[in-house]
PDB file of C-alpha atoms in Angstrom:
ATOM      1  CA  GLY A   8     119.768 -22.368 -29.176  1.00  0.00           C
ATOM      2  CA  TYR A   9     121.000 -18.877 -29.906  1.00  0.00           C
ATOM      3  CA  LEU A  10     120.649 -17.007 -33.219  1.00  0.00           C
ATOM      4  CA  PRO A  11     123.024 -13.988 -33.319  1.00  0.00           C
ATOM      5  CA  GLY A  12     121.654 -10.554 -34.188  1.00  0.00           C
ATOM      6  CA  THR A  13     123.599  -7.289 -34.298  1.00  0.00           C
ATOM      7  CA  GLY A  14     125.975  -8.387 -31.578  1.00  0.00           C
ATOM      8  CA  ASP A  15     125.845  -9.291 -27.889  1.00  0.00           C
ATOM      9  CA  ASP A  16     127.536 -11.747 -25.580  1.00  0.00           C
ATOM     10  CA  VAL A  17     124.538 -13.668 -24.302  1.00  0.00           C
ATOM     11  CA  PRO A  18     125.951 -17.089 -25.295  1.00  0.00           C
ATOM     12  CA  ARG A  19     128.934 -16.526 -23.014  1.00  0.00           C
ATOM     13  CA  ALA A  20     126.588 -15.475 -20.201  1.00  0.00           C
ATOM     14  CA  LEU A  21     124.649 -18.715 -20.661  1.00  0.00           C
ATOM     15  CA  GLU A  22     127.871 -20.693 -20.501  1.00  0.00           C
ATOM     16  CA  ASN A  23     128.690 -18.865 -17.281  1.00  0.00           C
ATOM     17  CA  LEU A  24     125.427 -20.274 -15.935  1.00  0.00           C
ATOM     18  CA  ASN A  25     126.549 -23.785 -16.996  1.00  0.00           C
ATOM     19  CA  VAL A  26     123.820 -23.842 -19.653  1.00  0.00           C
ATOM     20  CA  SER A  27     124.696 -25.748 -22.793  1.00  0.00           C
ATOM     21  CA  VAL A  28     124.220 -23.319 -25.681  1.00  0.00           C
ATOM     22  CA  ARG A  29     124.506 -23.837 -29.433  1.00  0.00           C
ATOM     23  CA  VAL A  30     124.964 -20.859 -31.749  1.00  0.00           C
ATOM     24  CA  LEU A  31     122.543 -21.437 -34.626  1.00  0.00           C
ATOM     25  CA  ALA A  32     123.291 -21.094 -38.307  1.00  0.00           C
ATOM     26  CA  SER A  33     120.751 -19.937 -40.856  1.00  0.00           C
ATOM     27  CA  SER A  34     120.184 -23.531 -41.948  1.00  0.00           C
ATOM     28  CA  ASP A  35     119.269 -24.507 -38.375  1.00  0.00           C
ATOM     29  CA  VAL A  36     116.455 -21.997 -38.381  1.00  0.00           C
ATOM     30  CA  THR A  37     115.190 -22.674 -41.902  1.00  0.00           C
ATOM     31  CA  GLN A  38     115.365 -26.482 -41.923  1.00  0.00           C
ATOM     32  CA  GLY A  39     116.888 -27.839 -38.693  1.00  0.00           C
ATOM     33  CA  ASP A  40     115.216 -29.749 -35.882  1.00  0.00           C
ATOM     34  CA  LEU A  41     114.252 -27.004 -33.439  1.00  0.00           C
ATOM     35  CA  SER A  42     112.520 -29.365 -31.037  1.00  0.00           C
ATOM     36  CA  GLN A  43     115.882 -30.343 -29.512  1.00  0.00           C
ATOM     37  CA  PHE A  44     116.125 -26.954 -27.733  1.00  0.00           C
ATOM     38  CA  ASP A  45     114.424 -26.100 -24.423  1.00  0.00           C
ATOM     39  CA  ALA A  46     114.643 -22.438 -25.442  1.00  0.00           C
ATOM     40  CA  ILE A  47     115.742 -20.389 -28.439  1.00  0.00           C
ATOM     41  CA  ILE A  48     116.992 -16.803 -28.032  1.00  0.00           C
ATOM     42  CA  LEU A  49     117.141 -14.368 -30.913  1.00  0.00           C
ATOM     43  CA  GLY A  50     119.967 -11.856 -30.681  1.00  0.00           C
ATOM     44  CA  THR A  51     119.374  -8.113 -30.528  1.00  0.00           C
ATOM     45  CA  ARG A  52     117.702  -6.680 -33.659  1.00  0.00           C
ATOM     46  CA  ALA A  53     117.864 -10.120 -35.277  1.00  0.00           C
ATOM     47  CA  TYR A  54     114.971  -9.274 -37.606  1.00  0.00           C
ATOM     48  CA  ALA A  55     117.008  -6.406 -39.056  1.00  0.00           C
ATOM     49  CA  VAL A  56     120.073  -8.459 -39.964  1.00  0.00           C
ATOM     50  CA  ARG A  57     118.832 -12.052 -40.425  1.00  0.00           C
ATOM     51  CA  SER A  58     116.856 -12.117 -43.659  1.00  0.00           C
ATOM     52  CA  GLU A  59     115.973 -15.782 -43.113  1.00  0.00           C
ATOM     53  CA  LEU A  60     113.771 -14.898 -40.158  1.00  0.00           C
ATOM     54  CA  LYS A  61     111.047 -13.451 -42.371  1.00  0.00           C
ATOM     55  CA  SER A  62     110.490 -16.803 -44.093  1.00  0.00           C
ATOM     56  CA  ALA A  63     111.389 -18.966 -41.101  1.00  0.00           C
ATOM     57  CA  ASN A  64     109.227 -17.108 -38.613  1.00  0.00           C
ATOM     58  CA  SER A  65     106.401 -19.636 -39.045  1.00  0.00           C
ATOM     59  CA  ARG A  66     108.845 -22.422 -38.110  1.00  0.00           C
ATOM     60  CA  LEU A  67     109.733 -20.578 -34.888  1.00  0.00           C
ATOM     61  CA  LEU A  68     106.063 -20.135 -34.024  1.00  0.00           C
ATOM     62  CA  ALA A  69     105.479 -23.852 -34.668  1.00  0.00           C
ATOM     63  CA  TYR A  70     108.382 -24.592 -32.333  1.00  0.00           C
ATOM     64  CA  VAL A  71     106.625 -22.566 -29.635  1.00  0.00           C
ATOM     65  CA  LYS A  72     103.263 -24.172 -30.314  1.00  0.00           C
ATOM     66  CA  ASN A  73     104.841 -27.581 -29.839  1.00  0.00           C
ATOM     67  CA  GLY A  74     106.266 -26.703 -26.428  1.00  0.00           C
ATOM     68  CA  GLY A  75     109.341 -24.534 -26.997  1.00  0.00           C
ATOM     69  CA  VAL A  76     110.238 -21.190 -25.484  1.00  0.00           C
ATOM     70  CA  LEU A  77     111.211 -18.399 -27.877  1.00  0.00           C
ATOM     71  CA  ILE A  78     112.873 -15.329 -26.363  1.00  0.00           C
ATOM     72  CA  VAL A  79     113.012 -12.362 -28.756  1.00  0.00           C
ATOM     73  CA  GLN A  80     115.430  -9.634 -27.637  1.00  0.00           C
ATOM     74  CA  TYR A  81     114.704  -6.038 -28.583  1.00  0.00           C
ATOM     75  CA  ASN A  82     114.007  -4.999 -32.144  1.00  0.00           C
ATOM     76  CA  LEU A  83     113.030  -1.770 -33.832  1.00  0.00           C
ATOM     77  CA  GLN A  84     110.720  -0.837 -36.735  1.00  0.00           C
ATOM     78  CA  GLU A  85     111.703  -3.825 -38.884  1.00  0.00           C
ATOM     79  CA  PHE A  86     110.014  -6.023 -36.279  1.00  0.00           C
ATOM     80  CA  ASP A  87     106.669  -4.196 -36.507  1.00  0.00           C
ATOM     81  CA  ARG A  88     105.143  -6.892 -38.743  1.00  0.00           C
ATOM     82  CA  ASN A  89     103.255  -9.032 -36.221  1.00  0.00           C
ATOM     83  CA  TYR A  90     105.909 -11.708 -36.108  1.00  0.00           C
ATOM     84  CA  GLY A  91     104.552 -12.954 -32.818  1.00  0.00           C
ATOM     85  CA  PRO A  92     101.726 -15.485 -32.337  1.00  0.00           C
ATOM     86  CA  TYR A  93      99.312 -12.610 -31.704  1.00  0.00           C
ATOM     87  CA  PRO A  94      99.254  -8.970 -32.908  1.00  0.00           C
ATOM     88  CA  PHE A  95     101.447  -6.252 -31.389  1.00  0.00           C
ATOM     89  CA  THR A  96     102.725  -2.801 -32.351  1.00  0.00           C
ATOM     90  CA  LEU A  97     106.057  -1.090 -31.868  1.00  0.00           C
ATOM     91  CA  GLY A  98     104.990   2.175 -33.524  1.00  0.00           C
ATOM     92  CA  GLU A  99     106.955   4.665 -35.568  1.00  0.00           C
ATOM     93  CA  ASN A 100     108.992   5.830 -32.567  1.00  0.00           C
ATOM     94  CA  PRO A 101     109.657   2.794 -30.337  1.00  0.00           C
ATOM     95  CA  GLN A 102     110.001   3.880 -26.725  1.00  0.00           C
ATOM     96  CA  LYS A 103     113.161   3.491 -24.644  1.00  0.00           C
ATOM     97  CA  VAL A 104     113.940   4.028 -20.984  1.00  0.00           C
ATOM     98  CA  VAL A 105     117.429   5.447 -20.576  1.00  0.00           C
ATOM     99  CA  ASP A 106     117.528   6.115 -16.823  1.00  0.00           C
ATOM    100  CA  GLU A 107     119.247   2.979 -15.566  1.00  0.00           C
ATOM    101  CA  GLY A 108     118.011   3.763 -12.059  1.00  0.00           C
ATOM    102  CA  SER A 109     114.353   4.134 -12.964  1.00  0.00           C
ATOM    103  CA  LYS A 110     111.972   2.217 -10.745  1.00  0.00           C
ATOM    104  CA  VAL A 111     110.900  -1.157 -12.176  1.00  0.00           C
ATOM    105  CA  SER A 112     107.601  -2.586 -10.930  1.00  0.00           C
ATOM    106  CA  LEU A 113     106.891  -6.308 -11.090  1.00  0.00           C
ATOM    107  CA  LEU A 114     103.274  -6.527 -12.229  1.00  0.00           C
ATOM    108  CA  ASP A 115     102.742 -10.118 -11.046  1.00  0.00           C
ATOM    109  CA  ARG A 116     105.322 -11.306  -8.547  1.00  0.00           C
ATOM    110  CA  GLY A 117     103.746 -14.753  -8.527  1.00  0.00           C
ATOM    111  CA  ASP A 118     104.227 -15.376 -12.239  1.00  0.00           C
ATOM    112  CA  PRO A 119     106.348 -18.468 -12.899  1.00  0.00           C
ATOM    113  CA  LEU A 120     108.826 -16.326 -14.829  1.00  0.00           C
ATOM    114  CA  PHE A 121     109.651 -14.541 -11.553  1.00  0.00           C
ATOM    115  CA  THR A 122     109.661 -17.492  -9.172  1.00  0.00           C
ATOM    116  CA  TRP A 123     111.959 -20.265 -10.496  1.00  0.00           C
ATOM    117  CA  PRO A 124     114.788 -21.093 -10.378  1.00  0.00           C
ATOM    118  CA  ASN A 125     115.259 -17.602  -8.912  1.00  0.00           C
ATOM    119  CA  ARG A 126     112.718 -15.461  -7.089  1.00  0.00           C
ATOM    120  CA  ILE A 127     112.990 -12.115  -8.848  1.00  0.00           C
ATOM    121  CA  THR A 128     112.619  -9.024  -6.658  1.00  0.00           C
ATOM    122  CA  ASP A 129     113.223  -5.281  -6.914  1.00  0.00           C
ATOM    123  CA  ALA A 130     116.833  -5.899  -5.975  1.00  0.00           C
ATOM    124  CA  ASP A 131     117.478  -7.616  -9.298  1.00  0.00           C
ATOM    125  CA  PHE A 132     117.088  -4.253 -11.035  1.00  0.00           C
ATOM    126  CA  SER A 133     119.773  -2.551  -8.920  1.00  0.00           C
ATOM    127  CA  GLY A 134     123.182  -1.702 -10.317  1.00  0.00           C
ATOM    128  CA  TRP A 135     122.116  -1.605 -13.961  1.00  0.00           C
ATOM    129  CA  VAL A 136     124.249   0.361 -16.434  1.00  0.00           C
ATOM    130  CA  GLU A 137     123.466   2.775 -19.278  1.00  0.00           C
ATOM    131  CA  GLU A 138     119.715   2.091 -19.659  1.00  0.00           C
ATOM    132  CA  ARG A 139     116.710  -0.048 -18.797  1.00  0.00           C
ATOM    133  CA  GLY A 140     115.998  -0.883 -22.403  1.00  0.00           C
ATOM    134  CA  HIS A 141     114.632   0.165 -25.759  1.00  0.00           C
ATOM    135  CA  GLY A 142     112.245  -1.137 -28.399  1.00  0.00           C
ATOM    136  CA  PHE A 143     109.331  -1.238 -25.974  1.00  0.00           C
ATOM    137  CA  LEU A 144     106.069  -2.352 -27.562  1.00  0.00           C
ATOM    138  CA  SER A 145     103.359   0.323 -27.616  1.00  0.00           C
ATOM    139  CA  SER A 146     100.314  -1.979 -27.848  1.00  0.00           C
ATOM    140  CA  TRP A 147      99.603  -5.693 -27.870  1.00  0.00           C
ATOM    141  CA  ASP A 148      96.892  -8.313 -27.999  1.00  0.00           C
ATOM    142  CA  SER A 149      95.300  -9.190 -24.673  1.00  0.00           C
ATOM    143  CA  ARG A 150      96.888 -12.667 -24.867  1.00  0.00           C
ATOM    144  CA  TYR A 151     100.272 -11.085 -24.127  1.00  0.00           C
ATOM    145  CA  LYS A 152     100.885 -10.567 -20.441  1.00  0.00           C
ATOM    146  CA  PRO A 153     102.995  -7.514 -19.502  1.00  0.00           C
ATOM    147  CA  LEU A 154     105.280  -8.401 -16.590  1.00  0.00           C
ATOM    148  CA  LEU A 155     107.241  -5.217 -15.842  1.00  0.00           C
ATOM    149  CA  GLU A 156     106.607  -1.481 -15.803  1.00  0.00           C
ATOM    150  CA  THR A 157     109.147   1.334 -15.843  1.00  0.00           C
ATOM    151  CA  HIS A 158     109.600   4.834 -17.258  1.00  0.00           C
ATOM    152  CA  ASP A 159     111.901   7.810 -17.456  1.00  0.00           C
ATOM    153  CA  PRO A 160     110.966  11.044 -15.624  1.00  0.00           C
ATOM    154  CA  GLY A 161     108.064  12.646 -17.453  1.00  0.00           C
ATOM    155  CA  GLN A 162     107.468   9.604 -19.667  1.00  0.00           C
ATOM    156  CA  ASP A 163     104.259   7.599 -19.700  1.00  0.00           C
ATOM    157  CA  PRO A 164     104.543   4.261 -17.853  1.00  0.00           C
ATOM    158  CA  GLN A 165     106.009   1.644 -20.163  1.00  0.00           C
ATOM    159  CA  ARG A 166     104.643  -1.886 -19.884  1.00  0.00           C
ATOM    160  CA  GLY A 167     105.856  -3.141 -23.271  1.00  0.00           C
ATOM    161  CA  GLY A 168     109.340  -4.167 -22.155  1.00  0.00           C
ATOM    162  CA  LEU A 169     108.744  -7.759 -21.077  1.00  0.00           C
ATOM    163  CA  LEU A 170     105.720  -9.610 -22.413  1.00  0.00           C
ATOM    164  CA  LEU A 171     104.819 -13.289 -22.192  1.00  0.00           C
ATOM    165  CA  ALA A 172     102.294 -15.110 -24.354  1.00  0.00           C
ATOM    166  CA  ARG A 173     101.327 -18.719 -23.949  1.00  0.00           C
ATOM    167  CA  TYR A 174     100.918 -20.265 -27.391  1.00  0.00           C
ATOM    168  CA  GLY A 175      99.935 -23.893 -27.778  1.00  0.00           C
ATOM    169  CA  ASN A 176     102.177 -25.830 -25.386  1.00  0.00           C
ATOM    170  CA  GLY A 177     104.945 -23.254 -25.321  1.00  0.00           C
ATOM    171  CA  ALA A 178     105.741 -19.622 -24.561  1.00  0.00           C
ATOM    172  CA  TYR A 179     106.696 -16.576 -26.602  1.00  0.00           C
ATOM    173  CA  ILE A 180     108.647 -13.835 -24.800  1.00  0.00           C
ATOM    174  CA  TYR A 181     109.478 -10.350 -26.043  1.00  0.00           C
ATOM    175  CA  ASP A 182     112.261  -8.698 -23.991  1.00  0.00           C
ATOM    176  CA  ALA A 183     113.106  -5.053 -24.589  1.00  0.00           C
ATOM    177  CA  PHE A 184     115.036  -4.769 -21.317  1.00  0.00           C
ATOM    178  CA  ALA A 185     118.763  -4.511 -21.986  1.00  0.00           C
ATOM    179  CA  LEU A 186     119.776  -7.739 -20.275  1.00  0.00           C
ATOM    180  CA  TYR A 187     122.528  -8.232 -22.850  1.00  0.00           C
ATOM    181  CA  ARG A 188     124.198  -4.999 -21.692  1.00  0.00           C
ATOM    182  CA  GLN A 189     123.869  -5.905 -18.025  1.00  0.00           C
ATOM    183  CA  LEU A 190     125.226  -9.407 -18.528  1.00  0.00           C
ATOM    184  CA  SER A 191     128.446  -8.102 -20.044  1.00  0.00           C
ATOM    185  CA  SER A 192     128.785  -5.798 -17.033  1.00  0.00           C
ATOM    186  CA  GLY A 193     128.289  -8.635 -14.546  1.00  0.00           C
ATOM    187  CA  VAL A 194     125.008  -7.401 -13.080  1.00  0.00           C
ATOM    188  CA  PRO A 195     123.740 -10.292 -10.908  1.00  0.00           C
ATOM    189  CA  GLY A 196     120.029  -9.570 -11.438  1.00  0.00           C
ATOM    190  CA  ALA A 197     120.395  -9.863 -15.191  1.00  0.00           C
ATOM    191  CA  TYR A 198     121.888 -13.359 -14.823  1.00  0.00           C
ATOM    192  CA  ARG A 199     119.101 -14.389 -12.486  1.00  0.00           C
ATOM    193  CA  ILE A 200     116.437 -13.134 -14.909  1.00  0.00           C
ATOM    194  CA  LEU A 201     118.126 -14.827 -17.885  1.00  0.00           C
ATOM    195  CA  ALA A 202     118.224 -18.118 -15.972  1.00  0.00           C
ATOM    196  CA  ASN A 203     114.482 -17.901 -15.378  1.00  0.00           C
ATOM    197  CA  LEU A 204     113.766 -17.067 -19.025  1.00  0.00           C
ATOM    198  CA  VAL A 205     115.606 -20.071 -20.425  1.00  0.00           C
ATOM    199  CA  SER A 206     114.202 -22.366 -17.711  1.00  0.00           C
ATOM    200  CA  LEU A 207     110.567 -21.585 -18.387  1.00  0.00           C
ATOM    201  CA  ALA A 208     109.912 -24.801 -20.324  1.00  0.00           C
ATOM    202  CA  LYS A 209     111.048 -26.781 -17.278  1.00  0.00           C
ATOM    203  CA  ASN A 210     108.917 -24.768 -14.844  1.00  0.00           C
TER     204      ASN A 210
END
């Protein structure tokens, strides 16, 4: 399931991976049967443009608790309301990493998110365009696991770009890395990472 935000072409990228994707309407989120989806992705800055998310957020967390995978793409200050299953903070000036060639470190190469169906390596962060990402979290509850670290020259190391929290039987993922931009540019690593994200419930 995919709920559009401010605009990206992730649904087409999923179709390119032969993944069946349904673009969700507001009514799907507020009263539909979410359990039919292996994963739900929220479009970029969805919390800024989808007013229904504020009231439906508890339904999304219940979906995760019951075994679903929720992937939240980057947001800015409007998201700094602890919408996740555990507390986190974006801060008044959410960090971004604009050097598309900045080194990305995998903090746990054995994590399931990096091992199936694709084994993610440093090579998957080669050939990126424009940026690494923005809307990095500045702090988070210990139940979130940071998976990647990167930074611009002179910037403090940023670990708030890809976080995974197990919640009930499911998983909550916050992704500040600009996969959506890489997908539209045909960057292979972005497709491999996206495939792993949406496959997590099957792993």
